[in-house]
Amino acid sequence: MAGKTAAAALRGEGRTAAGADTAAGGPRLPPPGVPGEAEQPAPELVEVEVGSTALLKCGLSQSQGNLSHVDWFSVHKEKRIPIFRVRQGQGQSEPGEYQHRLSLQDRGATLALTQVTPHDERIFLCQGKRPRSQEHRIQLRVYKAPEEPNIQVNALGIPVDSKEPEEVATCVGRNGYPIPQVIWYKNGRPLKEEKNRVHIQSSQTVESSGLYTLKSILKAQLVKEDKDAQFYCELNYRLPSGNHMKESREVTVPVFYPTEKVWLEVEPVGMLKEGDRVEIRCLADGNPPPHFSISKQNPSTREAEEETTNDNGVLVLEPAQKEHSGLYECQGLDLDTMISLPSEPQELLVNYVSDVRVSPAAPERQEGSSLTLTCKAESSQDLEFQWLREETGQVLERGPVLQLHDLKREAGGGYRCVASVPSIPGLNRTQLVNVAVFGPPWMAFKERKVWVKENMMLNLSCEASGHPRPTISWNVNGTASEQDQDPQRVLSTLNVLVTPELLETGVECTASNDLGKNTSVLFLELVNLTTLTPDSNTTTGLSTSTASPHTRANSTSTERKLPEPESQGVVIVAVIVCILVLAVLGAVLYFLYKKGKLPCGRSGKQEITLPPSRKSEFVVEVKSDKLPEEMGLLQGSSGDKRAPGDQEPGGL
């Protein structure tokens, strides 16, 4: 509340004590003396807070004689009431309201009054006995800070056309003493009484404790500019330490004023496109806002037709379509005056791209011929065209026309035209066209090996493409089903039981159309877990993996088979191991020969003489009719059986 602090500085926080008394309800003068007595000097002032202890010092002569015989009185309603007496330096409370709250301090010179209350604000006096009667008067002032002010705003609001000030807010300050002063503020500036404009009505209530509760009501005549005004109240009070103040929170009162202007707003702001969620909202400068209705001009009749809005008077277009474009207007009806105010008409444009049309729609061509594809579309903005290959997403051409020359079978398939508006991201339409190139069926693979187990159900698949669309048949009985992959490509699946006869003959699938036919062969091989290591060109399990359509292995049924690479990894490893073993063995034999422990020139089996400690460890047999290297190589080549996949070449 920087404004509040500045305002407090303007008020002058450093007021005098007399000024504070005035602010707290006027000067508090000591009560007049007892009738018949001479005029007494001003009493000594003692200030304390409620609940603390007041120290009442007797101002008589400090001689021991004068303080040994003292009587204390409270003056209430001009009447002296004895409350305490001192005899021979010993104190004794008199019966009454102060009986249990008084005690003697400072060798009898000070009387302590505990638990001070607002009722204790009065004059106390002490009177000595010798040598002649003397007295000293003390004025006790009591203070209590009020609680934080509580402000309540008029939630019903204030109309600006009211003929007299209306209640703005109420401020309550509880349990203060004496009565605090209240000051009202608007936007940080203090308010003063002003005839027919500002009126402040304050009242106070005395609680049983003697504390005051202050209630202040601010009434004012407001204008339209006060709709955002901040009001708050401030309590000024005094304590023995000086002047203080407490402020309430700021509040805003509803201000009602008639509507003068109505207008339209559209969200989102900027270029709109089909599919967006668009909100058309009516706004007005009146409070409360009028009843709104939104209308759209009929392009044929030029008449306004009311649109259906939600409970808040907002027209929601979701999703927006090009038909929503047009001229919109809002009407605001003031229910108090029954006056209807129109807004300025506003043009709404929903940008669009129409359905894309490609010609020819279903092109068919012979191999070697040419083809021209043309793309057309309409839009509210400038269009940009692109041609893409459907299978790869590759951009083939930028523009509405795509030229294809010397067509091959591979050119068959999908082509997509994309019409977009570069200035509006996300606004585009596409159209897919399938180009058919006449030709006999193509097979996904020519031959394939399938690793199986006997007496198990097997799913075999066969894929073919061509134009006209081919059909697939199988040479064995089973449950077959077909599924179209695209207009020129079909996948057939056969569910069959693996039997010895099936292992012997294999399975053929034949694809045929009006221009020819083609065949794929699937060889079934039993899985041997001890010797089989299938390579990447074979398939294990119960189903085959269909090859990519781009790796076509055939054009006619008499196509040459591609040789299948042999798996010789096992043979090579065996030969290398044998060579290493023979090399180590040769080194051992040569060492023994040099030591004279190996006789030479003998045929047949020879026992190598070893030290006694190692004689039983191993015995090596060497056939003398072949060299060790020859023996190892022959064993490696003859002992390494070829895997089934290496016995016959095959092509993918």
JSON list of C-alpha atoms in Angstrom, two decimals, residues 474-621:
[
{"chain": "A", "resi": 474, "resn": "TRP", "atom": "CA", "xyz": [-1.97, -73.10, -53.84]},
{"chain": "A", "resi": 475, "resn": "ASN", "atom": "CA", "xyz": [-1.02, -76.62, -55.01]},
{"chain": "A", "resi": 476, "resn": "VAL", "atom": "CA", "xyz": [-1.88, -78.23, -51.66]},
{"chain": "A", "resi": 477, "resn": "ASN", "atom": "CA", "xyz": [-5.04, -78.42, -49.63]},
{"chain": "A", "resi": 478, "resn": "GLY", "atom": "CA", "xyz": [-5.41, -76.09, -46.68]},
{"chain": "A", "resi": 479, "resn": "THR", "atom": "CA", "xyz": [-7.25, -73.06, -45.38]},
{"chain": "A", "resi": 480, "resn": "ALA", "atom": "CA", "xyz": [-6.37, -70.09, -47.59]},
{"chain": "A", "resi": 481, "resn": "SER", "atom": "CA", "xyz": [-7.36, -66.42, -47.24]},
{"chain": "A", "resi": 482, "resn": "GLU", "atom": "CA", "xyz": [-6.56, -63.31, -49.29]},
{"chain": "A", "resi": 483, "resn": "GLN", "atom": "CA", "xyz": [-6.05, -59.73, -48.23]},
{"chain": "A", "resi": 484, "resn": "ASP", "atom": "CA", "xyz": [-5.61, -56.69, -50.49]},
{"chain": "A", "resi": 485, "resn": "GLN", "atom": "CA", "xyz": [-2.51, -54.66, -49.70]},
{"chain": "A", "resi": 486, "resn": "ASP", "atom": "CA", "xyz": [-3.39, -52.03, -52.33]},
{"chain": "A", "resi": 487, "resn": "PRO", "atom": "CA", "xyz": [-5.38, -52.09, -55.64]},
{"chain": "A", "resi": 488, "resn": "GLN", "atom": "CA", "xyz": [-2.60, -54.04, -57.43]},
{"chain": "A", "resi": 489, "resn": "ARG", "atom": "CA", "xyz": [-1.11, -56.09, -54.58]},
{"chain": "A", "resi": 490, "resn": "VAL", "atom": "CA", "xyz": [-2.57, -59.10, -52.77]},
{"chain": "A", "resi": 491, "resn": "LEU", "atom": "CA", "xyz": [-1.35, -61.29, -49.90]},
{"chain": "A", "resi": 492, "resn": "SER", "atom": "CA", "xyz": [-2.54, -64.89, -49.54]},
{"chain": "A", "resi": 493, "resn": "THR", "atom": "CA", "xyz": [-2.09, -66.94, -46.36]},
{"chain": "A", "resi": 494, "resn": "LEU", "atom": "CA", "xyz": [-2.35, -70.75, -46.22]},
{"chain": "A", "resi": 495, "resn": "ASN", "atom": "CA", "xyz": [-2.80, -72.75, -43.03]},
{"chain": "A", "resi": 496, "resn": "VAL", "atom": "CA", "xyz": [-1.58, -76.33, -43.55]},
{"chain": "A", "resi": 497, "resn": "LEU", "atom": "CA", "xyz": [-0.41, -79.38, -41.56]},
{"chain": "A", "resi": 498, "resn": "VAL", "atom": "CA", "xyz": [3.24, -80.42, -42.04]},
{"chain": "A", "resi": 499, "resn": "THR", "atom": "CA", "xyz": [3.28, -84.03, -43.29]},
{"chain": "A", "resi": 500, "resn": "PRO", "atom": "CA", "xyz": [6.06, -86.21, -44.73]},
{"chain": "A", "resi": 501, "resn": "GLU", "atom": "CA", "xyz": [4.50, -85.85, -48.19]},
{"chain": "A", "resi": 502, "resn": "LEU", "atom": "CA", "xyz": [4.54, -82.07, -47.83]},
{"chain": "A", "resi": 503, "resn": "LEU", "atom": "CA", "xyz": [8.19, -82.19, -46.77]},
{"chain": "A", "resi": 504, "resn": "GLU", "atom": "CA", "xyz": [8.96, -84.19, -49.90]},
{"chain": "A", "resi": 505, "resn": "THR", "atom": "CA", "xyz": [7.06, -82.11, -52.46]},
{"chain": "A", "resi": 506, "resn": "GLY", "atom": "CA", "xyz": [7.19, -78.58, -50.99]},
{"chain": "A", "resi": 507, "resn": "VAL", "atom": "CA", "xyz": [4.48, -75.99, -51.60]},
{"chain": "A", "resi": 508, "resn": "GLU", "atom": "CA", "xyz": [3.79, -73.81, -54.63]},
{"chain": "A", "resi": 509, "resn": "CYS", "atom": "CA", "xyz": [1.68, -70.65, -54.84]},
{"chain": "A", "resi": 510, "resn": "THR", "atom": "CA", "xyz": [0.63, -69.35, -58.27]},
{"chain": "A", "resi": 511, "resn": "ALA", "atom": "CA", "xyz": [-0.49, -65.79, -59.03]},
{"chain": "A", "resi": 512, "resn": "SER", "atom": "CA", "xyz": [-2.38, -65.21, -62.29]},
{"chain": "A", "resi": 513, "resn": "ASN", "atom": "CA", "xyz": [-4.22, -62.48, -64.15]},
{"chain": "A", "resi": 514, "resn": "ASP", "atom": "CA", "xyz": [-5.35, -61.91, -67.74]},
{"chain": "A", "resi": 515, "resn": "LEU", "atom": "CA", "xyz": [-1.78, -61.18, -68.86]},
{"chain": "A", "resi": 516, "resn": "GLY", "atom": "CA", "xyz": [-0.03, -64.22, -67.40]},
{"chain": "A", "resi": 517, "resn": "LYS", "atom": "CA", "xyz": [0.96, -66.03, -64.27]},
{"chain": "A", "resi": 518, "resn": "ASN", "atom": "CA", "xyz": [3.93, -66.57, -61.97]},
{"chain": "A", "resi": 519, "resn": "THR", "atom": "CA", "xyz": [4.87, -69.06, -59.29]},
{"chain": "A", "resi": 520, "resn": "SER", "atom": "CA", "xyz": [6.75, -69.11, -56.00]},
{"chain": "A", "resi": 521, "resn": "VAL", "atom": "CA", "xyz": [8.12, -72.27, -54.39]},
{"chain": "A", "resi": 522, "resn": "LEU", "atom": "CA", "xyz": [8.44, -72.85, -50.64]},
{"chain": "A", "resi": 523, "resn": "PHE", "atom": "CA", "xyz": [10.77, -75.71, -49.59]},
{"chain": "A", "resi": 524, "resn": "LEU", "atom": "CA", "xyz": [10.06, -77.22, -46.19]},
{"chain": "A", "resi": 525, "resn": "GLU", "atom": "CA", "xyz": [13.05, -78.41, -44.16]},
{"chain": "A", "resi": 526, "resn": "LEU", "atom": "CA", "xyz": [12.97, -80.12, -40.78]},
{"chain": "A", "resi": 527, "resn": "VAL", "atom": "CA", "xyz": [14.70, -78.29, -37.97]},
{"chain": "A", "resi": 528, "resn": "ASN", "atom": "CA", "xyz": [17.78, -80.12, -36.56]},
{"chain": "A", "resi": 529, "resn": "LEU", "atom": "CA", "xyz": [18.76, -78.26, -33.39]},
{"chain": "A", "resi": 530, "resn": "THR", "atom": "CA", "xyz": [22.16, -79.99, -33.10]},
{"chain": "A", "resi": 531, "resn": "THR", "atom": "CA", "xyz": [23.49, -79.19, -36.58]},
{"chain": "A", "resi": 532, "resn": "LEU", "atom": "CA", "xyz": [21.27, -76.43, -37.95]},
{"chain": "A", "resi": 533, "resn": "THR", "atom": "CA", "xyz": [22.37, -72.82, -37.97]},
{"chain": "A", "resi": 534, "resn": "PRO", "atom": "CA", "xyz": [19.93, -71.12, -40.42]},
{"chain": "A", "resi": 535, "resn": "ASP", "atom": "CA", "xyz": [21.42, -68.25, -42.37]},
{"chain": "A", "resi": 536, "resn": "SER", "atom": "CA", "xyz": [19.73, -64.96, -43.18]},
{"chain": "A", "resi": 537, "resn": "ASN", "atom": "CA", "xyz": [18.12, -66.37, -46.33]},
{"chain": "A", "resi": 538, "resn": "THR", "atom": "CA", "xyz": [16.06, -69.03, -44.56]},
{"chain": "A", "resi": 539, "resn": "THR", "atom": "CA", "xyz": [13.05, -68.83, -42.30]},
{"chain": "A", "resi": 540, "resn": "THR", "atom": "CA", "xyz": [12.41, -70.85, -39.14]},
{"chain": "A", "resi": 541, "resn": "GLY", "atom": "CA", "xyz": [9.24, -71.33, -37.20]},
{"chain": "A", "resi": 542, "resn": "LEU", "atom": "CA", "xyz": [5.67, -71.78, -38.34]},
{"chain": "A", "resi": 543, "resn": "SER", "atom": "CA", "xyz": [5.37, -68.94, -40.86]},
{"chain": "A", "resi": 544, "resn": "THR", "atom": "CA", "xyz": [7.40, -67.31, -43.59]},
{"chain": "A", "resi": 545, "resn": "SER", "atom": "CA", "xyz": [8.46, -63.66, -43.67]},
{"chain": "A", "resi": 546, "resn": "THR", "atom": "CA", "xyz": [7.27, -61.91, -46.79]},
{"chain": "A", "resi": 547, "resn": "ALA", "atom": "CA", "xyz": [10.03, -60.14, -48.73]},
{"chain": "A", "resi": 548, "resn": "SER", "atom": "CA", "xyz": [9.80, -56.43, -49.53]},
{"chain": "A", "resi": 549, "resn": "PRO", "atom": "CA", "xyz": [7.91, -55.75, -52.80]},
{"chain": "A", "resi": 550, "resn": "HIS", "atom": "CA", "xyz": [10.91, -53.74, -54.01]},
{"chain": "A", "resi": 551, "resn": "THR", "atom": "CA", "xyz": [13.11, -56.87, -54.05]},
{"chain": "A", "resi": 552, "resn": "ARG", "atom": "CA", "xyz": [11.20, -58.60, -56.83]},
{"chain": "A", "resi": 553, "resn": "ALA", "atom": "CA", "xyz": [13.00, -61.77, -57.89]},
{"chain": "A", "resi": 554, "resn": "ASN", "atom": "CA", "xyz": [11.13, -62.48, -61.10]},
{"chain": "A", "resi": 555, "resn": "SER", "atom": "CA", "xyz": [9.52, -61.19, -64.22]},
{"chain": "A", "resi": 556, "resn": "THR", "atom": "CA", "xyz": [8.43, -64.48, -65.83]},
{"chain": "A", "resi": 557, "resn": "SER", "atom": "CA", "xyz": [8.02, -68.07, -64.72]},
{"chain": "A", "resi": 558, "resn": "THR", "atom": "CA", "xyz": [11.26, -69.07, -66.53]},
{"chain": "A", "resi": 559, "resn": "GLU", "atom": "CA", "xyz": [13.40, -66.59, -64.57]},
{"chain": "A", "resi": 560, "resn": "ARG", "atom": "CA", "xyz": [16.92, -67.84, -63.71]},
{"chain": "A", "resi": 561, "resn": "LYS", "atom": "CA", "xyz": [17.44, -68.89, -60.10]},
{"chain": "A", "resi": 562, "resn": "LEU", "atom": "CA", "xyz": [20.03, -66.88, -58.22]},
{"chain": "A", "resi": 563, "resn": "PRO", "atom": "CA", "xyz": [22.61, -69.11, -56.42]},
{"chain": "A", "resi": 564, "resn": "GLU", "atom": "CA", "xyz": [22.22, -69.20, -52.69]},
{"chain": "A", "resi": 565, "resn": "PRO", "atom": "CA", "xyz": [25.52, -68.58, -50.84]},
{"chain": "A", "resi": 566, "resn": "GLU", "atom": "CA", "xyz": [26.93, -71.66, -49.08]},
{"chain": "A", "resi": 567, "resn": "SER", "atom": "CA", "xyz": [27.39, -71.67, -45.37]},
{"chain": "A", "resi": 568, "resn": "GLN", "atom": "CA", "xyz": [31.07, -72.70, -44.98]},
{"chain": "A", "resi": 569, "resn": "GLY", "atom": "CA", "xyz": [31.76, -70.96, -41.69]},
{"chain": "A", "resi": 570, "resn": "VAL", "atom": "CA", "xyz": [31.83, -74.25, -39.78]},
{"chain": "A", "resi": 571, "resn": "VAL", "atom": "CA", "xyz": [34.30, -75.86, -42.23]},
{"chain": "A", "resi": 572, "resn": "ILE", "atom": "CA", "xyz": [36.70, -72.90, -42.09]},
{"chain": "A", "resi": 573, "resn": "VAL", "atom": "CA", "xyz": [36.68, -72.83, -38.30]},
{"chain": "A", "resi": 574, "resn": "ALA", "atom": "CA", "xyz": [37.33, -76.60, -38.12]},
{"chain": "A", "resi": 575, "resn": "VAL", "atom": "CA", "xyz": [40.31, -76.37, -40.53]},
{"chain": "A", "resi": 576, "resn": "ILE", "atom": "CA", "xyz": [41.89, -73.53, -38.54]},
{"chain": "A", "resi": 577, "resn": "VAL", "atom": "CA", "xyz": [41.51, -75.41, -35.24]},
{"chain": "A", "resi": 578, "resn": "CYS", "atom": "CA", "xyz": [43.09, -78.55, -36.74]},
{"chain": "A", "resi": 579, "resn": "ILE", "atom": "CA", "xyz": [46.05, -76.60, -38.11]},
{"chain": "A", "resi": 580, "resn": "LEU", "atom": "CA", "xyz": [46.70, -75.04, -34.70]},
{"chain": "A", "resi": 581, "resn": "VAL", "atom": "CA", "xyz": [46.51, -78.45, -32.96]},
{"chain": "A", "resi": 582, "resn": "LEU", "atom": "CA", "xyz": [48.89, -80.02, -35.48]},
{"chain": "A", "resi": 583, "resn": "ALA", "atom": "CA", "xyz": [51.33, -77.13, -35.12]},
{"chain": "A", "resi": 584, "resn": "VAL", "atom": "CA", "xyz": [51.47, -77.62, -31.34]},
{"chain": "A", "resi": 585, "resn": "LEU", "atom": "CA", "xyz": [51.83, -81.39, -31.78]},
{"chain": "A", "resi": 586, "resn": "GLY", "atom": "CA", "xyz": [54.68, -80.94, -34.27]},
{"chain": "A", "resi": 587, "resn": "ALA", "atom": "CA", "xyz": [56.54, -78.70, -31.87]},
{"chain": "A", "resi": 588, "resn": "VAL", "atom": "CA", "xyz": [56.25, -81.30, -29.09]},
{"chain": "A", "resi": 589, "resn": "LEU", "atom": "CA", "xyz": [57.49, -84.09, -31.37]},
{"chain": "A", "resi": 590, "resn": "TYR", "atom": "CA", "xyz": [60.44, -82.04, -32.53]},
{"chain": "A", "resi": 591, "resn": "PHE", "atom": "CA", "xyz": [61.41, -81.24, -28.94]},
{"chain": "A", "resi": 592, "resn": "LEU", "atom": "CA", "xyz": [61.31, -84.92, -27.92]},
{"chain": "A", "resi": 593, "resn": "TYR", "atom": "CA", "xyz": [63.31, -85.92, -30.98]},
{"chain": "A", "resi": 594, "resn": "LYS", "atom": "CA", "xyz": [66.08, -83.47, -30.10]},
{"chain": "A", "resi": 595, "resn": "LYS", "atom": "CA", "xyz": [66.25, -84.92, -26.59]},
{"chain": "A", "resi": 596, "resn": "GLY", "atom": "CA", "xyz": [66.69, -88.40, -28.04]},
{"chain": "A", "resi": 597, "resn": "LYS", "atom": "CA", "xyz": [63.50, -89.75, -26.49]},
{"chain": "A", "resi": 598, "resn": "LEU", "atom": "CA", "xyz": [61.67, -90.33, -29.76]},
{"chain": "A", "resi": 599, "resn": "PRO", "atom": "CA", "xyz": [62.97, -93.13, -32.09]},
{"chain": "A", "resi": 600, "resn": "CYS", "atom": "CA", "xyz": [62.44, -92.45, -35.78]},
{"chain": "A", "resi": 601, "resn": "GLY", "atom": "CA", "xyz": [61.95, -94.65, -38.87]},
{"chain": "A", "resi": 602, "resn": "ARG", "atom": "CA", "xyz": [59.25, -96.87, -37.35]},
{"chain": "A", "resi": 603, "resn": "SER", "atom": "CA", "xyz": [55.85, -97.36, -38.90]},
{"chain": "A", "resi": 604, "resn": "GLY", "atom": "CA", "xyz": [52.59, -97.94, -37.17]},
{"chain": "A", "resi": 605, "resn": "LYS", "atom": "CA", "xyz": [51.68, -96.59, -33.79]},
{"chain": "A", "resi": 606, "resn": "GLN", "atom": "CA", "xyz": [54.44, -94.99, -31.70]},
{"chain": "A", "resi": 607, "resn": "GLU", "atom": "CA", "xyz": [54.27, -94.29, -28.02]},
{"chain": "A", "resi": 608, "resn": "ILE", "atom": "CA", "xyz": [55.90, -91.10, -26.95]},
{"chain": "A", "resi": 609, "resn": "THR", "atom": "CA", "xyz": [58.25, -91.57, -24.03]},
{"chain": "A", "resi": 610, "resn": "LEU", "atom": "CA", "xyz": [57.45, -89.10, -21.29]},
{"chain": "A", "resi": 611, "resn": "PRO", "atom": "CA", "xyz": [58.77, -88.53, -17.82]},
{"chain": "A", "resi": 612, "resn": "PRO", "atom": "CA", "xyz": [57.26, -90.90, -15.24]},
{"chain": "A", "resi": 613, "resn": "SER", "atom": "CA", "xyz": [55.24, -88.12, -13.69]},
{"chain": "A", "resi": 614, "resn": "ARG", "atom": "CA", "xyz": [53.44, -87.29, -16.96]},
{"chain": "A", "resi": 615, "resn": "LYS", "atom": "CA", "xyz": [53.41, -90.66, -18.68]},
{"chain": "A", "resi": 616, "resn": "SER", "atom": "CA", "xyz": [49.80, -91.35, -17.85]},
{"chain": "A", "resi": 617, "resn": "GLU", "atom": "CA", "xyz": [48.48, -87.94, -18.89]},
{"chain": "A", "resi": 618, "resn": "PHE", "atom": "CA", "xyz": [47.90, -88.50, -22.62]},
{"chain": "A", "resi": 619, "resn": "VAL", "atom": "CA", "xyz": [48.75, -90.74, -25.60]},
{"chain": "A", "resi": 620, "resn": "VAL", "atom": "CA", "xyz": [48.84, -89.43, -29.17]},
{"chain": "A", "resi": 621, "resn": "GLU", "atom": "CA", "xyz": [48.33, -91.77, -32.11]}
]
